[in-house]
Short mmCIF file of C-alpha atoms in Angstrom, two decimals:
data_model
loop_
_atom_site.label_atom_id
_atom_site.label_comp_id
_atom_site.label_asym_id
_atom_site.label_seq_id
_atom_site.Cartn_x
_atom_site.Cartn_y
_atom_site.Cartn_z
CA MET N 1 42.26 239.89 21.84
CA PRO N 2 39.39 243.00 21.72
CA ARG N 3 37.31 243.26 24.69
CA LYS N 4 33.36 242.79 23.97
CA GLY N 5 31.39 245.61 24.98
CA ILE N 6 28.02 244.27 25.99
CA LYS N 7 26.73 246.45 28.15
CA ALA N 8 22.95 245.28 30.20
CA GLY N 9 20.74 247.08 32.44
CA VAL N 10 19.23 246.74 35.42
CA TRP N 11 15.63 247.20 37.21
CA LEU N 12 15.57 246.00 41.12
CA GLY N 13 12.47 247.92 42.70
CA SER N 14 14.22 251.67 44.09
CA VAL N 15 16.86 250.52 43.21
CA THR N 16 17.98 252.86 40.70
CA ALA N 17 19.12 251.27 37.17
CA LEU N 18 22.44 250.44 36.49
CA SER N 19 25.01 250.00 33.27
CA PHE N 20 28.51 247.79 33.67
CA HIS N 21 30.14 245.40 31.14
CA LEU N 22 29.37 241.66 31.09
CA GLY N 23 33.24 241.32 30.24
CA ASP N 24 33.53 241.87 34.01
CA CYS N 25 32.77 238.49 36.11
CA GLN N 26 34.00 239.73 39.38
CA VAL N 27 32.35 243.46 39.22
CA LEU N 28 29.17 241.94 37.81
CA CYS N 29 28.67 240.05 40.68
CA LEU N 30 30.15 242.03 43.17
CA VAL N 31 26.84 244.77 42.36
CA LEU N 32 23.88 242.29 41.74
CA SER N 33 25.18 240.54 45.14
CA THR N 34 24.89 244.35 46.85
CA CYS N 35 21.48 245.40 44.80
CA LEU N 36 19.44 242.57 46.94
CA VAL N 37 21.36 242.96 50.07
CA ARG N 38 20.13 246.31 48.96
CA ALA N 39 16.67 245.21 48.04
CA GLY N 40 16.62 242.96 51.21
CA LEU N 41 16.01 240.10 48.86
CA LEU N 42 19.54 238.21 49.32
CA GLY N 43 19.09 235.04 51.47
CA ARG N 44 15.03 234.70 51.37
CA PHE N 45 14.59 235.49 47.75
CA THR N 46 14.98 232.42 45.20
CA PHE N 47 14.51 232.30 40.69
CA ARG N 48 12.33 229.80 39.97
CA SER N 49 13.51 227.10 38.16
CA LEU N 50 16.01 229.27 37.02
CA SER N 51 19.76 228.62 37.33
CA ILE N 52 22.55 231.31 36.46
CA ARG N 53 25.68 230.19 35.33
CA PHE N 54 28.08 233.17 33.92
CA SER N 55 30.46 231.57 31.33
CA CYS N 56 32.22 234.62 30.78
CA PRO N 57 35.54 233.93 28.72
CA TYR N 58 36.88 236.48 30.82
CA SER N 59 36.08 235.41 34.08
CA ARG N 60 40.09 234.57 34.92
CA GLU N 61 40.25 237.46 36.01
CA GLN N 62 41.70 237.00 39.59
CA PRO N 63 42.49 239.62 42.71
CA ILE N 64 46.11 239.11 43.71
CA PHE N 65 47.02 241.77 46.60
CA THR N 66 43.85 243.09 48.58
CA THR N 67 43.31 245.81 50.96
CA ARG N 68 41.21 249.62 52.59
CA ALA N 69 41.12 252.43 52.21
CA HIS N 70 39.44 255.90 52.08
CA VAL N 71 39.01 256.38 48.55
CA PHE N 72 39.50 259.78 46.74
CA GLN N 73 38.80 261.77 42.99
CA ILE N 74 40.84 265.43 41.77
CA ASP N 75 38.02 267.80 41.32
CA PRO N 76 37.81 268.16 37.28
CA SER N 77 36.54 271.55 37.57
CA THR N 78 39.47 272.61 40.36
CA LYS N 79 42.43 269.91 39.67
CA LYS N 80 43.31 270.71 43.25
CA ASN N 81 40.89 269.79 45.32
CA TRP N 82 40.23 266.06 46.50
CA VAL N 83 36.18 264.77 46.85
CA PRO N 84 35.76 261.94 48.56
CA ALA N 85 34.56 258.96 46.55
CA SER N 86 33.58 256.62 48.69
CA LYS N 87 31.79 257.46 52.75
CA GLN N 88 34.45 255.58 54.95
CA ALA N 89 37.36 252.66 54.05
CA VAL N 90 35.87 250.29 50.88
CA THR N 91 38.63 247.09 50.05
CA VAL N 92 40.63 248.21 47.19
CA SER N 93 42.43 245.32 45.50
CA TYR N 94 44.40 244.01 41.91
CA PHE N 95 43.08 242.65 40.13
CA TYR N 96 44.99 240.09 36.87
CA ASP N 97 43.67 238.58 34.02
CA SER N 98 45.52 235.51 32.50
CA THR N 99 43.90 235.94 28.93
CA ARG N 100 44.77 239.45 28.28
CA ASN N 101 47.47 239.49 30.25
CA SER N 102 46.69 242.45 32.19
CA TYR N 103 46.23 244.76 36.31
CA ARG N 104 43.65 246.57 36.81
CA ILE N 105 43.01 248.14 40.29
CA ILE N 106 39.18 247.94 41.25
CA SER N 107 37.42 248.56 44.69
CA VAL N 108 33.14 248.98 45.20
CA ASP N 109 32.16 250.76 47.71
CA GLY N 110 28.14 249.19 48.22
CA ALA N 111 26.98 248.84 44.07
CA LYS N 112 29.44 252.03 42.29
CA VAL N 113 32.01 251.07 40.82
CA ILE N 114 34.49 253.97 42.47
CA ILE N 115 38.04 252.71 40.46
CA ASN N 116 38.46 250.64 37.90
CA SER N 117 41.89 251.46 36.39
CA THR N 118 44.29 249.42 33.98
CA ILE N 119 48.37 249.60 35.23
CA THR N 120 50.28 250.67 32.53
CA PRO N 121 53.98 251.10 32.34
CA ASN N 122 53.99 255.52 32.37
CA MET N 123 51.62 255.03 35.29
CA THR N 124 53.69 256.25 38.77
CA PHE N 125 52.24 255.98 42.12
CA THR N 126 53.41 259.07 44.80
CA LYS N 127 53.38 258.92 48.07
CA THR N 128 52.15 262.17 49.21
CA SER N 129 52.33 261.98 52.82
CA GLN N 130 53.22 259.49 55.89
CA LYS N 131 49.38 257.12 55.00
CA PHE N 132 48.76 259.52 51.05
CA GLY N 133 49.01 257.98 47.94
CA GLN N 134 47.66 259.45 44.68
CA TRP N 135 48.03 258.49 41.18
CA ALA N 136 46.99 259.54 37.12
CA ASP N 137 44.74 257.61 35.04
CA SER N 138 44.71 258.89 31.59
CA ARG N 139 42.40 257.02 30.01
CA ALA N 140 39.65 257.96 33.24
CA ASN N 141 41.47 261.36 32.85
CA THR N 142 41.49 262.00 36.66
CA VAL N 143 43.49 261.30 39.71
CA PHE N 144 43.10 258.16 42.03
CA GLY N 145 43.93 258.89 46.12
CA LEU N 146 43.56 256.52 48.55
CA GLY N 147 44.40 257.61 52.91
CA PHE N 148 45.41 253.95 54.10
CA PRO N 149 45.47 254.18 58.19
CA SER N 150 48.75 252.90 58.58
CA GLU N 151 52.03 253.42 56.58
CA GLN N 152 53.05 250.41 56.77
CA GLN N 153 49.78 249.95 54.38
CA LEU N 154 50.89 252.22 51.62
CA THR N 155 54.11 250.98 51.97
CA LYS N 156 52.66 247.91 50.72
CA PHE N 157 50.31 248.98 48.66
CA ALA N 158 53.30 250.82 47.33
CA GLU N 159 55.57 248.10 46.01
CA LYS N 160 52.65 246.56 44.51
CA PHE N 161 52.27 249.08 42.03
CA GLN N 162 55.23 249.12 40.92
CA GLU N 163 55.61 244.53 40.77
CA VAL N 164 53.06 245.34 38.75
CA LYS N 165 53.51 247.65 37.18
CA GLU N 166 57.86 246.47 36.16
CA ALA N 167 54.82 243.40 34.75
CA ALA N 168 52.90 245.18 33.03
CA LYS N 169 56.15 246.56 31.17
CA LEU N 170 57.68 242.99 30.35
CA ALA N 171 53.79 242.13 28.44
CA ARG N 172 54.45 244.72 26.48
CA ASP N 173 57.61 244.03 25.05
CA ARG N 174 56.47 240.19 24.98
CA SER N 175 53.41 241.52 23.51
CA GLN N 176 55.56 244.23 20.38
CA GLU N 177 58.02 241.39 20.31
CA LYS N 178 55.41 238.44 18.38
CA ILE N 179 54.17 241.67 16.52
CA GLU N 180 57.73 242.29 15.24
CA THR N 181 58.34 238.13 14.35
CA SER N 182 55.53 238.20 12.47
CA SER N 183 55.84 241.22 11.59
CA ASN N 184 59.29 239.96 10.38
CA HIS N 185 58.13 236.07 8.77
CA SER N 186 55.44 238.55 6.55
CA GLN N 187 57.92 240.73 5.06
CA GLU N 188 60.30 237.42 4.00
CA SER N 189 57.21 235.52 2.96
CA GLY N 190 55.95 238.83 0.79
CA ARG N 191 60.38 238.56 -0.49
CA GLU N 192 60.51 235.60 -1.58
CA THR N 193 57.63 235.45 -3.89
CA PRO N 194 58.83 237.71 -5.77
CA SER N 195 61.87 236.60 -6.17
CA SER N 196 60.06 233.16 -7.31
CA THR N 197 57.56 234.39 -10.01
CA ARG N 198 60.80 235.82 -12.39
CA ALA N 199 62.38 232.80 -11.78
CA SER N 200 59.55 231.59 -14.04
CA SER N 201 59.07 233.77 -16.25
CA VAL N 202 62.55 234.41 -16.41
CA ASN N 203 63.10 230.20 -17.28
CA GLY N 204 61.18 228.74 -19.56
CA THR N 205 61.34 225.53 -18.84
CA ASP N 206 60.11 222.87 -16.42
CA ASP N 207 64.07 221.64 -15.14
CA GLU N 208 64.26 224.98 -14.81
CA LYS N 209 61.83 225.54 -12.81
CA ALA N 210 62.26 222.21 -10.43
CA SER N 211 65.97 223.12 -10.54
CA HIS N 212 65.59 226.69 -9.29
CA GLY N 213 61.85 227.69 -7.78
CA GLY N 214 61.62 224.39 -5.69
CA PRO N 215 63.00 226.22 -2.46
CA ALA N 216 61.22 228.96 -2.43
CA GLU N 217 57.78 227.50 -3.54
CA ALA N 218 57.88 224.54 -0.56
CA HIS N 219 58.86 227.77 2.34
CA LEU N 220 55.55 229.35 0.41
CA LYS N 221 53.16 226.11 0.62
CA SER N 222 54.30 225.85 4.59
CA GLU N 223 53.39 229.80 4.59
CA ASN N 224 50.34 229.40 2.70
CA ASP N 225 49.94 226.12 5.12
CA LYS N 226 49.85 228.09 7.89
CA LEU N 227 47.72 230.79 8.09
CA LYS N 228 45.15 228.27 6.28
CA ILE N 229 45.46 226.23 10.34
CA ALA N 230 45.60 230.43 12.40
CA LEU N 231 42.62 231.24 9.46
CA ALA N 232 40.88 228.27 10.27
CA GLN N 233 40.91 229.03 14.55
CA SER N 234 40.17 232.46 13.84
CA SER N 235 36.87 230.80 12.52
CA SER N 236 36.32 228.62 14.46
CA ASN N 237 37.18 231.00 17.44
CA VAL N 238 35.19 233.14 16.24
CA LYS N 239 32.32 231.23 15.98
CA LYS N 240 32.69 230.05 19.91
CA TRP N 241 32.92 233.76 20.46
CA GLU N 242 29.68 233.63 18.94
CA THR N 243 28.21 230.71 20.76
CA GLU N 244 29.35 232.03 23.78
CA LEU N 245 27.42 235.77 22.69
CA GLN N 246 24.90 234.03 22.07
CA SER N 247 24.83 232.28 25.47
CA LEU N 248 25.53 236.38 26.72
CA ARG N 249 22.81 237.35 24.88
CA GLU N 250 20.30 234.36 26.46
CA SER N 251 21.89 234.51 30.34
CA ASN N 252 21.08 238.46 29.86
CA ALA N 253 17.31 237.61 28.92
CA ARG N 254 17.23 235.24 31.74
CA LEU N 255 18.17 237.83 34.22
CA SER N 256 16.60 240.44 33.04
CA THR N 257 13.21 237.94 33.44
CA ALA N 258 14.55 237.04 36.60
CA LEU N 259 15.02 240.06 37.80
CA GLN N 260 11.55 241.33 36.46
CA GLU N 261 10.25 238.83 38.83
CA SER N 262 12.08 240.05 41.39
CA ALA N 263 10.58 243.93 40.46
CA ALA N 264 7.68 242.28 41.00
CA SER N 265 8.12 239.70 44.49
CA ILE N 266 9.68 243.91 45.54
CA GLU N 267 5.64 244.58 45.09
CA HIS N 268 4.97 242.43 47.21
CA TRP N 269 6.85 242.06 49.96
CA LYS N 270 6.34 245.80 49.78
CA LYS N 271 2.47 245.66 50.07
CA GLN N 272 3.90 243.09 52.92
CA PHE N 273 5.51 245.72 54.98
CA SER N 274 2.97 247.99 54.69
CA ALA N 275 0.58 245.37 56.13
CA CYS N 276 3.39 244.81 59.31
CA LYS N 277 4.10 248.28 59.26
CA GLU N 278 0.26 249.09 59.99
CA GLU N 279 0.42 246.04 62.14
CA ASN N 280 2.95 247.21 63.63
CA GLU N 281 1.80 250.42 64.97
CA GLN N 282 -1.75 248.93 66.29
CA LEU N 283 0.67 246.52 68.08
CA ARG N 284 2.89 249.90 69.55
CA GLY N 285 -0.26 251.31 69.69
CA LYS N 286 -1.52 248.32 72.48
CA ILE N 287 2.32 248.23 74.46
CA GLU N 288 1.91 251.70 74.72
CA GLU N 289 -1.26 251.79 76.37
CA LEU N 290 -0.36 248.37 77.91
CA GLU N 291 2.89 250.78 78.96
CA GLU N 292 0.64 253.04 80.43
CA GLN N 293 -1.54 250.87 82.68
CA CYS N 294 1.37 249.63 84.12
CA ASN N 295 2.75 252.58 84.60
CA GLU N 296 -0.52 253.28 86.91
CA ILE N 297 -0.21 249.02 88.44
CA ASN N 298 3.34 250.65 89.12
CA LYS N 299 2.17 253.73 90.66
CA GLU N 300 -1.09 251.96 92.76
CA LYS N 301 1.63 249.43 93.89
CA GLU N 302 4.65 252.59 95.66
CA ARG N 303 0.71 254.08 97.03
CA ASN N 304 0.54 250.75 98.59
CA ALA N 305 4.08 250.74 99.77
CA GLN N 306 3.41 253.49 101.64
CA LEU N 307 0.70 252.91 103.05
CA SER N 308 1.59 249.86 104.45
CA ARG N 309 4.95 251.90 105.35
CA ARG N 310 2.94 254.66 107.60
CA LEU N 311 0.81 251.55 108.48
CA GLN N 312 3.38 250.13 109.87
CA GLU N 313 4.81 252.77 111.24
CA LEU N 314 1.49 254.28 113.76
CA GLU N 315 1.58 250.39 114.70
CA THR N 316 4.92 251.04 116.55
CA GLU N 317 3.98 254.61 117.68
CA LEU N 318 0.50 252.99 118.90
CA GLN N 319 2.81 250.83 120.93
CA ASP N 320 5.11 252.82 121.98
CA LYS N 321 2.05 255.22 123.51
CA GLU N 322 0.78 251.87 124.56
CA LEU N 323 4.36 251.80 126.35
CA GLU N 324 3.99 255.30 127.91
CA LEU N 325 0.43 254.83 129.63
CA GLU N 326 2.14 252.08 131.62
CA GLU N 327 4.29 253.75 132.49
CA LEU N 328 1.86 256.58 132.93
CA ARG N 329 -0.51 253.99 135.19
CA LYS N 330 2.28 252.67 136.82
CA GLN N 331 3.63 256.37 138.25
CA GLY N 332 -0.12 257.29 139.82
CA GLU N 333 0.20 254.51 141.90
CA ILE N 334 2.52 255.37 143.61
CA ILE N 335 1.49 259.10 143.13
CA PRO N 336 0.70 258.81 147.11
CA GLU N 337 3.74 257.53 147.93
CA LEU N 338 5.00 260.47 146.78
CA MET N 339 2.84 263.04 148.18
CA SER N 340 3.21 262.23 151.70
CA GLU N 341 6.96 262.92 150.80
CA CYS N 342 6.24 266.23 149.65
CA GLU N 343 4.73 267.00 152.87
CA SER N 344 7.37 266.13 154.80
CA VAL N 345 9.47 267.39 152.11
CA SER N 346 7.62 270.62 152.92
CA GLU N 347 7.72 270.52 156.54
CA GLN N 348 11.58 269.79 156.17
CA LEU N 349 11.65 273.05 153.62
CA GLN N 350 9.98 275.23 155.98
CA ALA N 351 11.55 273.85 159.28
CA ALA N 352 15.09 274.38 156.81
CA GLU N 353 13.31 278.73 156.01
CA LYS N 354 13.29 279.87 159.61
CA LYS N 355 16.34 277.93 160.96
CA ASN N 356 17.73 280.29 157.65
CA LYS N 357 16.41 282.61 159.33
CA ASP N 358 17.83 282.34 162.22
CA LEU N 359 21.04 282.53 160.38
CA GLU N 360 20.16 284.96 158.75
CA GLU N 361 19.85 287.40 161.09
CA LYS N 362 23.23 285.14 163.16
CA VAL N 363 25.10 286.83 160.30
CA ARG N 364 23.47 290.54 160.04
CA THR N 365 24.97 291.01 163.76
CA LEU N 366 28.07 289.21 163.21
CA ARG N 367 28.70 291.76 159.65
CA THR N 368 27.77 294.63 161.91
CA GLU N 369 30.26 293.06 164.39
CA VAL N 370 32.98 293.20 162.22
CA GLU N 371 32.25 297.13 160.65
CA GLU N 372 33.33 297.73 163.95
CA ASN N 373 36.13 295.23 164.98
CA LYS N 374 37.35 296.96 160.90
CA HIS N 375 36.64 300.68 163.17
CA ARG N 376 38.54 299.71 165.65
CA GLN N 377 40.63 298.20 163.34
CA THR N 378 41.29 302.00 161.85
CA ASN N 379 41.07 303.76 164.84
CA LEU N 380 43.82 301.25 166.80
CA LYS N 381 46.11 301.95 163.34
CA THR N 382 45.93 305.73 163.60
CA GLU N 383 47.02 305.81 166.92
CA LEU N 384 49.76 303.21 166.42
CA LYS N 385 51.35 305.80 163.86
CA ASN N 386 50.55 308.74 165.73
CA PHE N 387 53.03 307.06 168.61
CA LEU N 388 55.18 305.35 165.99
CA ASP N 389 55.67 308.93 164.94
CA VAL N 390 55.97 310.32 167.83
CA LEU N 391 58.33 307.05 169.09
CA ASP N 392 61.04 308.33 166.14
CA GLY N 393 61.31 312.29 167.33
CA LYS N 394 62.02 310.69 170.98
CA ILE N 395 64.40 308.56 169.16
CA ASP N 396 65.90 311.35 166.77
CA GLU N 397 66.63 313.47 169.56
CA LEU N 398 67.51 310.86 172.00
CA HIS N 399 69.97 310.29 169.08
CA ASP N 400 71.33 314.06 168.94
CA PHE N 401 71.49 313.54 172.59
CA ARG N 402 73.55 311.25 172.52
CA GLN N 403 75.83 312.71 169.96
CA GLY N 404 75.72 315.72 171.84
CA LEU N 405 77.39 313.62 174.93
CA SER N 406 80.58 312.57 172.42
CA LYS N 407 81.56 315.62 171.15
CA LEU N 408 81.64 316.73 175.18
CA GLY N 409 83.62 314.01 175.95
CA VAL N 410 85.63 314.54 173.54
CA ASP N 411 85.85 318.39 175.10
CA ASN N 412 86.89 316.89 178.05
#
């Protein structure tokens, strides 16, 4: 069934104009909610006396597989380099449309649809690395690339792509079979119609007509009835589509009015925001002044704390000085006793000095005596040495004399 090419433009405050197909109801809802979130209206803005309900015949498109990945597109100028389509990992989903029996890969980054690729049996998903895969879309005239956080997610996505591709191939084969059967029926009806006309022209009587042309006419009547029923159904479907188209136009008009109201409310919120911003700036100035005052107060507190600590230190020093003064007073009371003791000690010292002088004189005399004794010892040593030398000479002479006597005795 052909796709309704109805487009609507959305202008929401400072949000740029978006162009989308009303047939893609899920994409429309996602884009609209994203715009409201960016405008800051979702959760606090309500449409007054207006309830919007999307009664779209293509809303049967359901997600069958969802994952997250970084999206890339091939550079159209070089056809070699990859251009990132998303700043971060976004949701990538497989959608199945039961009315058209088709599959699509859709990914939305904020209010921007970055992937809208219908899967055909001719497509191929290629793994170029452990975490990256790509496929070419001839309708979009581009190549999409997905970077996954893990190899398992890439494998699951590739397996799902192959599964969806096989399903799309089966759906195409079935549609071709239906077209071939309908064309065969039309050809058979076309062949039987001239044979019946020939029979009626050759056989002129009514009996011959009834005998020869009866089955063909019955078949033609049944085919005509079927065509009439199909025509009636198609006309009813056309009316149904026209009513749905009209309802979509009305809903689009309501949506545009609601968006105009939202734009007006955005202006109101902008004014309130500017007023709040001014108040915020004033409050910030007051807060800064209070912070400065608090800083000064804190500094004064620190100074007071330092002074209190210094005062405590001085008090402790004063107590120590008082204790030292008391000790000095006690020592002052002991001074006379110490003076008397000092006098007695000085007398003893003088007596000791006299004794020391006497001892020094005795030491001098002893030293002189020791020196004299040393001199005498040296003289005695020299005399003893001389005596020993003389004695040695006498002993040698005696020895020689003895040897002479022994020789005389031997001779006799």
